[in-house]
């Protein structure tokens, strides 16, 4: 492995891909660790050979928020975070961005070869409940994917409760810290558009047992009853009425435009007390043709089609096969949706199918 590590004191965006140097994992109700971190034997690897991030809530004079390393593909690079907080750190959020393709949740890791599933919350964040809440010191092995040239950016931050992979400010405790691994000349290629095909959403059921909402973060379709842990992932949902016909609506606007009781959609009293928020997504029918949509491969082409327009509506109605819709999501990402199939109706087996192209 080729290494060339340096750390810089400047703010950045946090990430990590890892192999935790700790002894065991836990359920959502307990600690990830069997013993407090202070009682564990620490890795005595020379700190100068490890890309290290340091954040101290009470004394920022020694903070290191950005570190770099270089590595060869199909290997790993060591990375370390040392976070000390005056408040309890409940969760650790980690993202990975390969060659500028966009920040994606990163939670595919083991502790000394052990399954870490029990240490993960439902949304993929790491459970930090227990004696390590205020002081964590983890060393990871950061994977270097098979790319010719470019950067792999790992970002990590901690929260005081349920956070958001796309919004590090939500209930943030410490961070964001960034470790950037450079491969080859470190130059990313032109950013490609992210593409999702054959996404199928079903008309909502009263009992909430329907795959009605979609997340642009991880191109996943969600059942409404998945709400408590995953509602922050939802960007928009599908509904059908005699008046509006086939429609898409922002999660934040959904209850207003589809004013029917659906079990599991609305936040519980406890969630509302914690400041539960729903994503806003803005739509507008586009003059982009199906052929033009299909020809888009780069992020810049989406910019050319949408430019700096402002959309006023968080819903779009009367959708038909061949329609192309422009949208801007809650986090400022622009994209296009192409309708490929509609099974009209509001019964459990009625649905809409579409493709998506969005900026990374």
mmCIF file of C-alpha atoms in Angstrom:
data_model
loop_
_atom_site.group_PDB
_atom_site.id
_atom_site.type_symbol
_atom_site.label_atom_id
_atom_site.label_comp_id
_atom_site.label_asym_id
_atom_site.label_seq_id
_atom_site.Cartn_x
_atom_site.Cartn_y
_atom_site.Cartn_z
ATOM 1 C CA UNK A 1 0.000 0.000 0.000
ATOM 2 C CA UNK A 2 1.194 3.443 -0.855
ATOM 3 C CA UNK A 3 0.692 6.009 1.901
ATOM 4 C CA UNK A 4 1.203 9.741 2.104
ATOM 5 C CA UNK A 5 -0.762 11.162 5.011
ATOM 6 C CA UNK A 6 -1.270 14.755 6.078
ATOM 7 C CA UNK A 7 -3.852 16.444 8.249
ATOM 8 C CA UNK A 8 -5.063 20.038 7.929
ATOM 9 C CA UNK A 9 -7.037 22.131 10.434
ATOM 10 C CA UNK A 10 -9.990 23.281 8.388
ATOM 11 C CA UNK A 11 -13.659 22.531 8.277
ATOM 12 C CA UNK A 12 -14.982 19.930 5.910
ATOM 13 C CA UNK A 13 -17.596 17.227 5.475
ATOM 14 C CA UNK A 14 -17.252 13.981 7.480
ATOM 15 C CA UNK A 15 -16.969 10.411 6.414
ATOM 16 C CA UNK A 16 -15.631 6.981 6.986
ATOM 17 C CA UNK A 17 -15.505 3.448 5.894
ATOM 18 C CA UNK A 18 -14.367 1.200 8.610
ATOM 19 C CA UNK A 19 -13.182 -1.631 10.669
ATOM 20 C CA UNK A 20 -13.761 -0.552 14.286
ATOM 21 C CA UNK A 21 -10.994 -1.316 16.738
ATOM 22 C CA UNK A 22 -13.385 -2.228 19.514
ATOM 23 C CA UNK A 23 -14.449 -5.403 21.194
ATOM 24 C CA UNK A 24 -18.159 -5.989 20.503
ATOM 25 C CA UNK A 25 -21.508 -4.630 19.324
ATOM 26 C CA UNK A 26 -24.973 -4.175 20.766
ATOM 27 C CA UNK A 27 -28.672 -3.795 20.131
ATOM 28 C CA UNK A 28 -30.509 -0.500 19.701
ATOM 29 C CA UNK A 29 -31.317 -0.586 23.414
ATOM 30 C CA UNK A 30 -27.773 -0.926 24.700
ATOM 31 C CA UNK A 31 -24.179 0.037 24.021
ATOM 32 C CA UNK A 32 -22.232 -0.778 20.904
ATOM 33 C CA UNK A 33 -19.407 -1.640 23.244
ATOM 34 C CA UNK A 34 -19.075 -3.994 26.219
ATOM 35 C CA UNK A 35 -16.699 -1.681 28.064
ATOM 36 C CA UNK A 36 -16.097 2.071 28.142
ATOM 37 C CA UNK A 37 -13.544 3.222 25.643
ATOM 38 C CA UNK A 38 -11.243 4.367 28.416
ATOM 39 C CA UNK A 39 -10.912 0.788 29.658
ATOM 40 C CA UNK A 40 -10.031 -0.646 26.258
ATOM 41 C CA UNK A 41 -6.574 -1.174 24.906
ATOM 42 C CA UNK A 42 -5.904 1.398 22.213
ATOM 43 C CA UNK A 43 -4.186 0.763 18.917
ATOM 44 C CA UNK A 44 -0.604 1.924 19.308
ATOM 45 C CA UNK A 45 -0.208 2.573 15.593
ATOM 46 C CA UNK A 46 2.014 5.586 15.020
ATOM 47 C CA UNK A 47 -0.466 8.472 14.754
ATOM 48 C CA UNK A 48 1.623 10.166 12.055
ATOM 49 C CA UNK A 49 0.985 7.254 9.652
ATOM 50 C CA UNK A 50 -2.782 7.404 10.123
ATOM 51 C CA UNK A 51 -5.133 10.037 8.688
ATOM 52 C CA UNK A 52 -6.603 11.345 11.955
ATOM 53 C CA UNK A 53 -9.493 13.680 12.733
ATOM 54 C CA UNK A 54 -9.724 15.352 16.133
ATOM 55 C CA UNK A 55 -12.675 17.346 17.458
ATOM 56 C CA UNK A 56 -12.882 18.504 21.067
ATOM 57 C CA UNK A 57 -16.059 20.297 22.079
ATOM 58 C CA UNK A 58 -14.448 22.099 25.003
ATOM 59 C CA UNK A 59 -11.107 23.027 23.386
ATOM 60 C CA UNK A 60 -10.962 23.503 19.620
ATOM 61 C CA UNK A 61 -7.313 24.597 19.543
ATOM 62 C CA UNK A 62 -6.153 21.129 18.485
ATOM 63 C CA UNK A 63 -9.040 20.288 16.168
ATOM 64 C CA UNK A 64 -8.224 18.586 12.881
ATOM 65 C CA UNK A 65 -11.278 18.551 10.613
ATOM 66 C CA UNK A 66 -9.652 17.471 7.372
ATOM 67 C CA UNK A 67 -7.099 14.754 6.610
ATOM 68 C CA UNK A 68 -5.741 13.224 3.416
ATOM 69 C CA UNK A 69 -4.214 9.916 2.442
ATOM 70 C CA UNK A 70 -3.201 8.232 -0.798
ATOM 71 C CA UNK A 71 -3.757 4.581 -1.510
ATOM 72 C CA UNK A 72 -3.798 1.912 -4.142
ATOM 73 C CA UNK A 73 -7.031 0.412 -5.422
ATOM 74 C CA UNK A 74 -8.435 -2.732 -3.825
ATOM 75 C CA UNK A 75 -6.547 -1.995 -0.589
ATOM 76 C CA UNK A 76 -7.484 -0.086 2.551
ATOM 77 C CA UNK A 77 -6.092 3.023 4.203
ATOM 78 C CA UNK A 78 -6.181 3.493 7.993
ATOM 79 C CA UNK A 79 -8.228 6.385 9.333
ATOM 80 C CA UNK A 80 -8.990 7.486 12.875
ATOM 81 C CA UNK A 81 -11.526 9.776 14.564
ATOM 82 C CA UNK A 82 -11.156 11.160 18.085
ATOM 83 C CA UNK A 83 -14.327 13.022 19.086
ATOM 84 C CA UNK A 84 -14.811 14.448 22.570
ATOM 85 C CA UNK A 85 -18.132 16.130 23.332
ATOM 86 C CA UNK A 86 -19.715 17.905 26.283
ATOM 87 C CA UNK A 87 -23.096 16.475 25.227
ATOM 88 C CA UNK A 88 -24.018 12.851 24.638
ATOM 89 C CA UNK A 89 -23.193 11.514 21.186
ATOM 90 C CA UNK A 90 -25.987 9.082 20.337
ATOM 91 C CA UNK A 91 -25.247 8.174 16.707
ATOM 92 C CA UNK A 92 -22.365 8.247 14.245
ATOM 93 C CA UNK A 93 -23.186 9.050 10.608
ATOM 94 C CA UNK A 94 -20.748 8.057 7.858
ATOM 95 C CA UNK A 95 -20.857 8.764 4.135
ATOM 96 C CA UNK A 96 -18.680 7.772 1.196
ATOM 97 C CA UNK A 97 -18.299 9.736 -2.045
ATOM 98 C CA UNK A 98 -16.489 7.938 -4.864
ATOM 99 C CA UNK A 99 -15.102 10.098 -7.704
ATOM 100 C CA UNK A 100 -17.585 12.891 -7.073
ATOM 101 C CA UNK A 101 -20.552 10.569 -7.488
ATOM 102 C CA UNK A 102 -22.295 11.980 -4.414
ATOM 103 C CA UNK A 103 -22.336 11.263 -0.686
ATOM 104 C CA UNK A 104 -23.897 7.891 0.070
ATOM 105 C CA UNK A 105 -24.547 6.287 3.479
ATOM 106 C CA UNK A 106 -21.665 4.018 4.419
ATOM 107 C CA UNK A 107 -22.359 1.165 6.805
ATOM 108 C CA UNK A 108 -20.887 -1.914 5.175
ATOM 109 C CA UNK A 109 -18.261 -2.812 7.736
ATOM 110 C CA UNK A 110 -17.259 -5.348 10.361
ATOM 111 C CA UNK A 111 -15.521 -5.271 13.739
ATOM 112 C CA UNK A 112 -12.687 -7.767 13.576
ATOM 113 C CA UNK A 113 -14.691 -9.771 11.058
ATOM 114 C CA UNK A 114 -17.885 -9.732 13.132
ATOM 115 C CA UNK A 115 -21.264 -8.652 11.826
ATOM 116 C CA UNK A 116 -22.002 -5.092 12.951
ATOM 117 C CA UNK A 117 -25.740 -5.237 12.200
ATOM 118 C CA UNK A 118 -26.658 -5.063 15.869
ATOM 119 C CA UNK A 119 -24.668 -1.839 16.221
ATOM 120 C CA UNK A 120 -26.676 -0.099 13.506
ATOM 121 C CA UNK A 121 -29.840 1.896 13.887
ATOM 122 C CA UNK A 122 -32.594 1.375 11.355
ATOM 123 C CA UNK A 123 -31.418 4.271 9.185
ATOM 124 C CA UNK A 124 -27.876 2.863 8.915
ATOM 125 C CA UNK A 125 -26.188 5.122 11.480
ATOM 126 C CA UNK A 126 -23.968 3.608 14.175
ATOM 127 C CA UNK A 127 -25.483 3.285 17.638
ATOM 128 C CA UNK A 128 -23.269 5.018 20.211
ATOM 129 C CA UNK A 129 -25.501 4.494 23.259
ATOM 130 C CA UNK A 130 -23.570 3.583 26.377
ATOM 131 C CA UNK A 131 -20.478 4.703 28.237
ATOM 132 C CA UNK A 132 -18.680 5.943 25.105
ATOM 133 C CA UNK A 133 -21.152 8.706 24.332
ATOM 134 C CA UNK A 134 -18.955 11.681 25.225
ATOM 135 C CA UNK A 135 -15.578 10.349 24.068
ATOM 136 C CA UNK A 136 -15.038 8.107 21.053
ATOM 137 C CA UNK A 137 -11.743 7.018 19.535
ATOM 138 C CA UNK A 138 -12.131 4.693 16.538
ATOM 139 C CA UNK A 139 -9.644 3.519 13.947
ATOM 140 C CA UNK A 140 -11.029 2.277 10.642
ATOM 141 C CA UNK A 141 -9.771 0.680 7.460
ATOM 142 C CA UNK A 142 -11.030 2.886 4.637
ATOM 143 C CA UNK A 143 -11.627 0.933 1.405
ATOM 144 C CA UNK A 144 -10.066 2.162 -1.816
ATOM 145 C CA UNK A 145 -12.447 1.176 -4.660
ATOM 146 C CA UNK A 146 -11.228 0.209 -8.101
ATOM 147 C CA UNK A 147 -10.896 3.558 -9.880
ATOM 148 C CA UNK A 148 -8.082 4.818 -12.110
ATOM 149 C CA UNK A 149 -7.939 8.381 -10.800
ATOM 150 C CA UNK A 150 -9.951 10.436 -8.362
ATOM 151 C CA UNK A 151 -10.900 10.879 -4.735
ATOM 152 C CA UNK A 152 -12.807 8.801 -2.224
ATOM 153 C CA UNK A 153 -14.173 11.161 0.410
ATOM 154 C CA UNK A 154 -15.241 9.774 3.777
ATOM 155 C CA UNK A 155 -17.271 12.040 6.033
ATOM 156 C CA UNK A 156 -18.301 11.469 9.620
ATOM 157 C CA UNK A 157 -20.274 13.302 12.283
ATOM 158 C CA UNK A 158 -22.100 12.462 15.481
ATOM 159 C CA UNK A 159 -25.602 13.451 16.564
ATOM 160 C CA UNK A 160 -27.610 13.775 19.754
ATOM 161 C CA UNK A 161 -30.494 11.796 18.223
ATOM 162 C CA UNK A 162 -31.801 10.644 14.854
ATOM 163 C CA UNK A 163 -29.966 12.627 12.194
ATOM 164 C CA UNK A 164 -30.038 12.799 8.405
ATOM 165 C CA UNK A 165 -27.404 11.481 5.991
ATOM 166 C CA UNK A 166 -28.126 14.415 3.664
ATOM 167 C CA UNK A 167 -28.168 17.103 6.356
ATOM 168 C CA UNK A 168 -25.264 16.938 8.849
ATOM 169 C CA UNK A 169 -26.682 19.904 10.782
ATOM 170 C CA UNK A 170 -29.696 17.920 11.988
ATOM 171 C CA UNK A 171 -29.187 17.237 15.720
ATOM 172 C CA UNK A 172 -25.427 17.499 15.173
ATOM 173 C CA UNK A 173 -23.173 16.850 18.145
ATOM 174 C CA UNK A 174 -19.698 16.939 16.555
ATOM 175 C CA UNK A 175 -18.336 17.161 13.029
ATOM 176 C CA UNK A 176 -18.266 17.229 10.170
ATOM 177 C CA UNK A 177 -14.794 15.734 9.689
ATOM 178 C CA UNK A 178 -13.421 14.559 6.342
ATOM 179 C CA UNK A 179 -10.823 12.041 5.233
ATOM 180 C CA UNK A 180 -10.010 12.181 1.525
ATOM 181 C CA UNK A 181 -8.219 9.255 -0.092
ATOM 182 C CA UNK A 182 -6.563 10.135 -3.395
ATOM 183 C CA UNK A 183 -6.031 7.555 -6.145
ATOM 184 C CA UNK A 184 -3.732 8.096 -9.115
ATOM 185 C CA UNK A 185 -3.604 11.806 -9.965
ATOM 186 C CA UNK A 186 -6.535 12.496 -7.646
ATOM 187 C CA UNK A 187 -8.634 14.154 -10.377
ATOM 188 C CA UNK A 188 -12.271 13.084 -10.575
ATOM 189 C CA UNK A 189 -13.815 12.448 -14.016
ATOM 190 C CA UNK A 190 -16.805 14.485 -15.207
ATOM 191 C CA UNK A 191 -19.687 13.809 -12.815
ATOM 192 C CA UNK A 192 -22.223 11.354 -14.163
ATOM 193 C CA UNK A 193 -25.921 11.687 -13.482
ATOM 194 C CA UNK A 194 -27.334 9.116 -11.077
ATOM 195 C CA UNK A 195 -29.937 6.995 -12.845
ATOM 196 C CA UNK A 196 -32.730 4.869 -11.394
ATOM 197 C CA UNK A 197 -34.993 2.755 -13.599
ATOM 198 C CA UNK A 198 -38.329 0.973 -13.213
ATOM 199 C CA UNK A 199 -39.258 2.527 -9.869
ATOM 200 C CA UNK A 200 -42.775 1.346 -8.957
ATOM 201 C CA UNK A 201 -44.931 3.098 -6.362
ATOM 202 C CA UNK A 202 -48.346 1.799 -5.308
ATOM 203 C CA UNK A 203 -51.456 3.735 -4.402
ATOM 204 C CA UNK A 204 -51.589 4.241 -0.605
ATOM 205 C CA UNK A 205 -53.633 1.889 1.543
ATOM 206 C CA UNK A 206 -55.543 3.008 4.601
ATOM 207 C CA UNK A 207 -53.576 0.607 6.819
ATOM 208 C CA UNK A 208 -50.264 2.000 5.498
ATOM 209 C CA UNK A 209 -49.186 -1.366 4.094
ATOM 210 C CA UNK A 210 -48.143 -0.093 0.667
ATOM 211 C CA UNK A 211 -44.855 0.789 -1.026
ATOM 212 C CA UNK A 212 -45.788 4.377 -1.746
ATOM 213 C CA UNK A 213 -42.733 6.569 -1.027
ATOM 214 C CA UNK A 214 -39.366 6.900 -2.746
ATOM 215 C CA UNK A 215 -35.951 8.041 -1.529
ATOM 216 C CA UNK A 216 -33.585 9.766 -3.941
ATOM 217 C CA UNK A 217 -30.784 9.146 -1.457
ATOM 218 C CA UNK A 218 -30.592 5.389 -1.880
ATOM 219 C CA UNK A 219 -33.077 4.797 -4.749
ATOM 220 C CA UNK A 220 -35.248 2.774 -2.365
ATOM 221 C CA UNK A 221 -39.032 2.367 -2.294
ATOM 222 C CA UNK A 222 -40.490 2.478 1.219
ATOM 223 C CA UNK A 223 -43.609 1.036 2.774
ATOM 224 C CA UNK A 224 -45.563 3.697 4.659
ATOM 225 C CA UNK A 225 -45.362 1.615 7.836
ATOM 226 C CA UNK A 226 -41.557 2.028 7.704
ATOM 227 C CA UNK A 227 -42.123 5.631 8.807
ATOM 228 C CA UNK A 228 -40.558 5.975 12.265
ATOM 229 C CA UNK A 229 -36.936 5.330 11.248
ATOM 230 C CA UNK A 230 -37.047 6.034 7.522
ATOM 231 C CA UNK A 231 -39.506 8.906 7.069
ATOM 232 C CA UNK A 232 -36.598 11.365 6.778
ATOM 233 C CA UNK A 233 -35.395 9.380 3.734
ATOM 234 C CA UNK A 234 -38.648 9.869 1.800
ATOM 235 C CA UNK A 235 -38.615 12.551 -0.893
ATOM 236 C CA UNK A 236 -41.999 12.053 -2.546
ATOM 237 C CA UNK A 237 -44.921 9.677 -2.725
ATOM 238 C CA UNK A 238 -47.616 8.506 -5.129
ATOM 239 C CA UNK A 239 -51.372 8.884 -4.893
ATOM 240 C CA UNK A 240 -54.393 8.639 -7.183
ATOM 241 C CA UNK A 241 -57.780 10.327 -6.894
ATOM 242 C CA UNK A 242 -60.693 10.753 -9.302
ATOM 243 C CA UNK A 243 -59.911 14.469 -9.502
ATOM 244 C CA UNK A 244 -56.100 14.582 -9.617
ATOM 245 C CA UNK A 245 -55.584 11.217 -11.339
ATOM 246 C CA UNK A 246 -52.022 9.821 -11.136
ATOM 247 C CA UNK A 247 -49.985 12.202 -8.975
ATOM 248 C CA UNK A 248 -46.659 12.648 -7.200
ATOM 249 C CA UNK A 249 -46.374 14.774 -4.073
ATOM 250 C CA UNK A 250 -43.584 15.963 -1.824
ATOM 251 C CA UNK A 251 -43.530 14.159 1.506
ATOM 252 C CA UNK A 252 -44.013 17.487 3.282
ATOM 253 C CA UNK A 253 -47.092 18.283 1.161
ATOM 254 C CA UNK A 254 -48.508 14.778 0.847
ATOM 255 C CA UNK A 255 -51.046 14.908 3.671
ATOM 256 C CA UNK A 256 -52.413 18.220 2.421
ATOM 257 C CA UNK A 257 -53.012 17.139 -1.182
ATOM 258 C CA UNK A 258 -54.085 13.577 -0.303
ATOM 259 C CA UNK A 259 -56.293 14.337 2.667
ATOM 260 C CA UNK A 260 -57.131 10.794 3.701
ATOM 261 C CA UNK A 261 -56.110 8.969 6.854
ATOM 262 C CA UNK A 262 -53.195 6.625 6.207
ATOM 263 C CA UNK A 263 -51.816 4.719 9.162
ATOM 264 C CA UNK A 264 -48.119 5.242 9.873
ATOM 265 C CA UNK A 265 -47.591 8.302 7.700
ATOM 266 C CA UNK A 266 -47.754 11.027 10.312
ATOM 267 C CA UNK A 267 -45.142 11.340 13.043
ATOM 268 C CA UNK A 268 -45.975 10.187 16.552
ATOM 269 C CA UNK A 269 -46.196 12.668 19.431
ATOM 270 C CA UNK A 270 -42.677 11.665 20.506
ATOM 271 C CA UNK A 271 -41.287 12.223 17.015
ATOM 272 C CA UNK A 272 -42.972 15.605 16.746
ATOM 273 C CA UNK A 273 -41.512 16.558 20.128
ATOM 274 C CA UNK A 274 -38.056 15.750 18.719
ATOM 275 C CA UNK A 275 -38.671 18.091 15.782
ATOM 276 C CA UNK A 276 -39.492 15.528 13.107
ATOM 277 C CA UNK A 277 -39.382 17.155 9.671
ATOM 278 C CA UNK A 278 -40.508 15.979 6.232
ATOM 279 C CA UNK A 279 -38.680 16.586 2.957
ATOM 280 C CA UNK A 280 -39.823 19.212 0.454
ATOM 281 C CA UNK A 281 -39.569 18.369 -3.250
ATOM 282 C CA UNK A 282 -40.669 20.772 -5.998
ATOM 283 C CA UNK A 283 -42.082 19.620 -9.351
ATOM 284 C CA UNK A 284 -42.933 21.046 -12.752
ATOM 285 C CA UNK A 285 -43.934 19.396 -16.029
ATOM 286 C CA UNK A 286 -41.103 19.682 -18.538
ATOM 287 C CA UNK A 287 -40.792 20.079 -22.295
ATOM 288 C CA UNK A 288 -37.920 17.560 -22.242
ATOM 289 C CA UNK A 289 -38.763 14.684 -24.577
ATOM 290 C CA UNK A 290 -38.371 11.016 -23.777
ATOM 291 C CA UNK A 291 -35.474 10.801 -26.254
ATOM 292 C CA UNK A 292 -33.740 13.776 -24.618
ATOM 293 C CA UNK A 293 -34.227 12.237 -21.171
ATOM 294 C CA UNK A 294 -32.751 8.939 -22.339
ATOM 295 C CA UNK A 295 -29.715 10.716 -23.808
ATOM 296 C CA UNK A 296 -28.715 12.350 -20.503
ATOM 297 C CA UNK A 297 -25.613 10.786 -18.946
ATOM 298 C CA UNK A 298 -23.840 13.681 -17.189
ATOM 299 C CA UNK A 299 -24.817 15.903 -14.289
ATOM 300 C CA UNK A 300 -24.107 18.969 -16.405
ATOM 301 C CA UNK A 301 -26.813 17.967 -18.870
ATOM 302 C CA UNK A 302 -29.388 18.068 -16.077
ATOM 303 C CA UNK A 303 -28.158 21.558 -15.223
ATOM 304 C CA UNK A 304 -28.636 22.572 -18.855
ATOM 305 C CA UNK A 305 -32.249 21.381 -18.805
ATOM 306 C CA UNK A 306 -33.244 22.894 -15.456
ATOM 307 C CA UNK A 307 -30.796 25.798 -15.025
ATOM 308 C CA UNK A 308 -31.698 28.125 -12.144
ATOM 309 C CA UNK A 309 -35.477 27.832 -12.304
ATOM 310 C CA UNK A 310 -37.656 28.135 -9.208
ATOM 311 C CA UNK A 311 -40.563 25.726 -8.848
ATOM 312 C CA UNK A 312 -43.616 26.691 -6.819
ATOM 313 C CA UNK A 313 -45.476 23.401 -6.445
ATOM 314 C CA UNK A 314 -44.747 20.346 -4.325
ATOM 315 C CA UNK A 315 -47.061 18.111 -6.323
ATOM 316 C CA UNK A 316 -47.794 17.271 -9.954
ATOM 317 C CA UNK A 317 -51.095 15.801 -11.164
ATOM 318 C CA UNK A 318 -52.624 14.049 -14.164
ATOM 319 C CA UNK A 319 -49.502 12.118 -15.093
ATOM 320 C CA UNK A 320 -49.388 9.965 -18.215
ATOM 321 C CA UNK A 321 -46.888 7.669 -19.883
ATOM 322 C CA UNK A 322 -44.234 9.746 -21.672
ATOM 323 C CA UNK A 323 -44.453 12.745 -19.334
ATOM 324 C CA UNK A 324 -41.119 14.141 -18.118
ATOM 325 C CA UNK A 325 -41.147 16.106 -14.850
ATOM 326 C CA UNK A 326 -38.451 18.460 -13.601
ATOM 327 C CA UNK A 327 -37.793 18.538 -9.860
ATOM 328 C CA UNK A 328 -35.555 20.022 -7.171
ATOM 329 C CA UNK A 329 -35.277 18.080 -3.919
ATOM 330 C CA UNK A 330 -35.025 19.232 -0.314
ATOM 331 C CA UNK A 331 -31.219 19.429 -0.564
ATOM 332 C CA UNK A 332 -31.021 21.405 -3.807
ATOM 333 C CA UNK A 333 -30.361 18.484 -6.140
ATOM 334 C CA UNK A 334 -31.948 18.805 -9.580
ATOM 335 C CA UNK A 335 -33.388 15.952 -11.567
ATOM 336 C CA UNK A 336 -35.880 14.601 -14.092
ATOM 337 C CA UNK A 337 -38.561 11.916 -13.835
ATOM 338 C CA UNK A 338 -39.873 9.999 -16.884
ATOM 339 C CA UNK A 339 -43.240 8.235 -16.504
ATOM 340 C CA UNK A 340 -43.144 4.784 -18.136
ATOM 341 C CA UNK A 341 -46.331 3.091 -16.886
ATOM 342 C CA UNK A 342 -49.538 3.957 -15.036
ATOM 343 C CA UNK A 343 -52.133 1.486 -13.753
ATOM 344 C CA UNK A 344 -54.929 3.903 -12.984
ATOM 345 C CA UNK A 345 -56.877 3.614 -9.762
ATOM 346 C CA UNK A 346 -56.597 3.840 -6.007
ATOM 347 C CA UNK A 347 -56.717 0.151 -5.132
ATOM 348 C CA UNK A 348 -53.851 -1.763 -3.526
ATOM 349 C CA UNK A 349 -52.612 -3.155 -6.859
ATOM 350 C CA UNK A 350 -52.705 0.172 -8.757
ATOM 351 C CA UNK A 351 -49.383 1.885 -9.382
ATOM 352 C CA UNK A 352 -47.083 4.198 -11.319
ATOM 353 C CA UNK A 353 -43.663 3.300 -12.802
ATOM 354 C CA UNK A 354 -40.945 5.821 -13.651
ATOM 355 C CA UNK A 355 -37.241 6.410 -14.277
ATOM 356 C CA UNK A 356 -35.170 9.098 -12.545
ATOM 357 C CA UNK A 357 -32.007 11.006 -13.419
ATOM 358 C CA UNK A 358 -30.570 13.261 -10.716
ATOM 359 C CA UNK A 359 -27.398 15.178 -9.949
ATOM 360 C CA UNK A 360 -24.904 13.291 -7.782
#
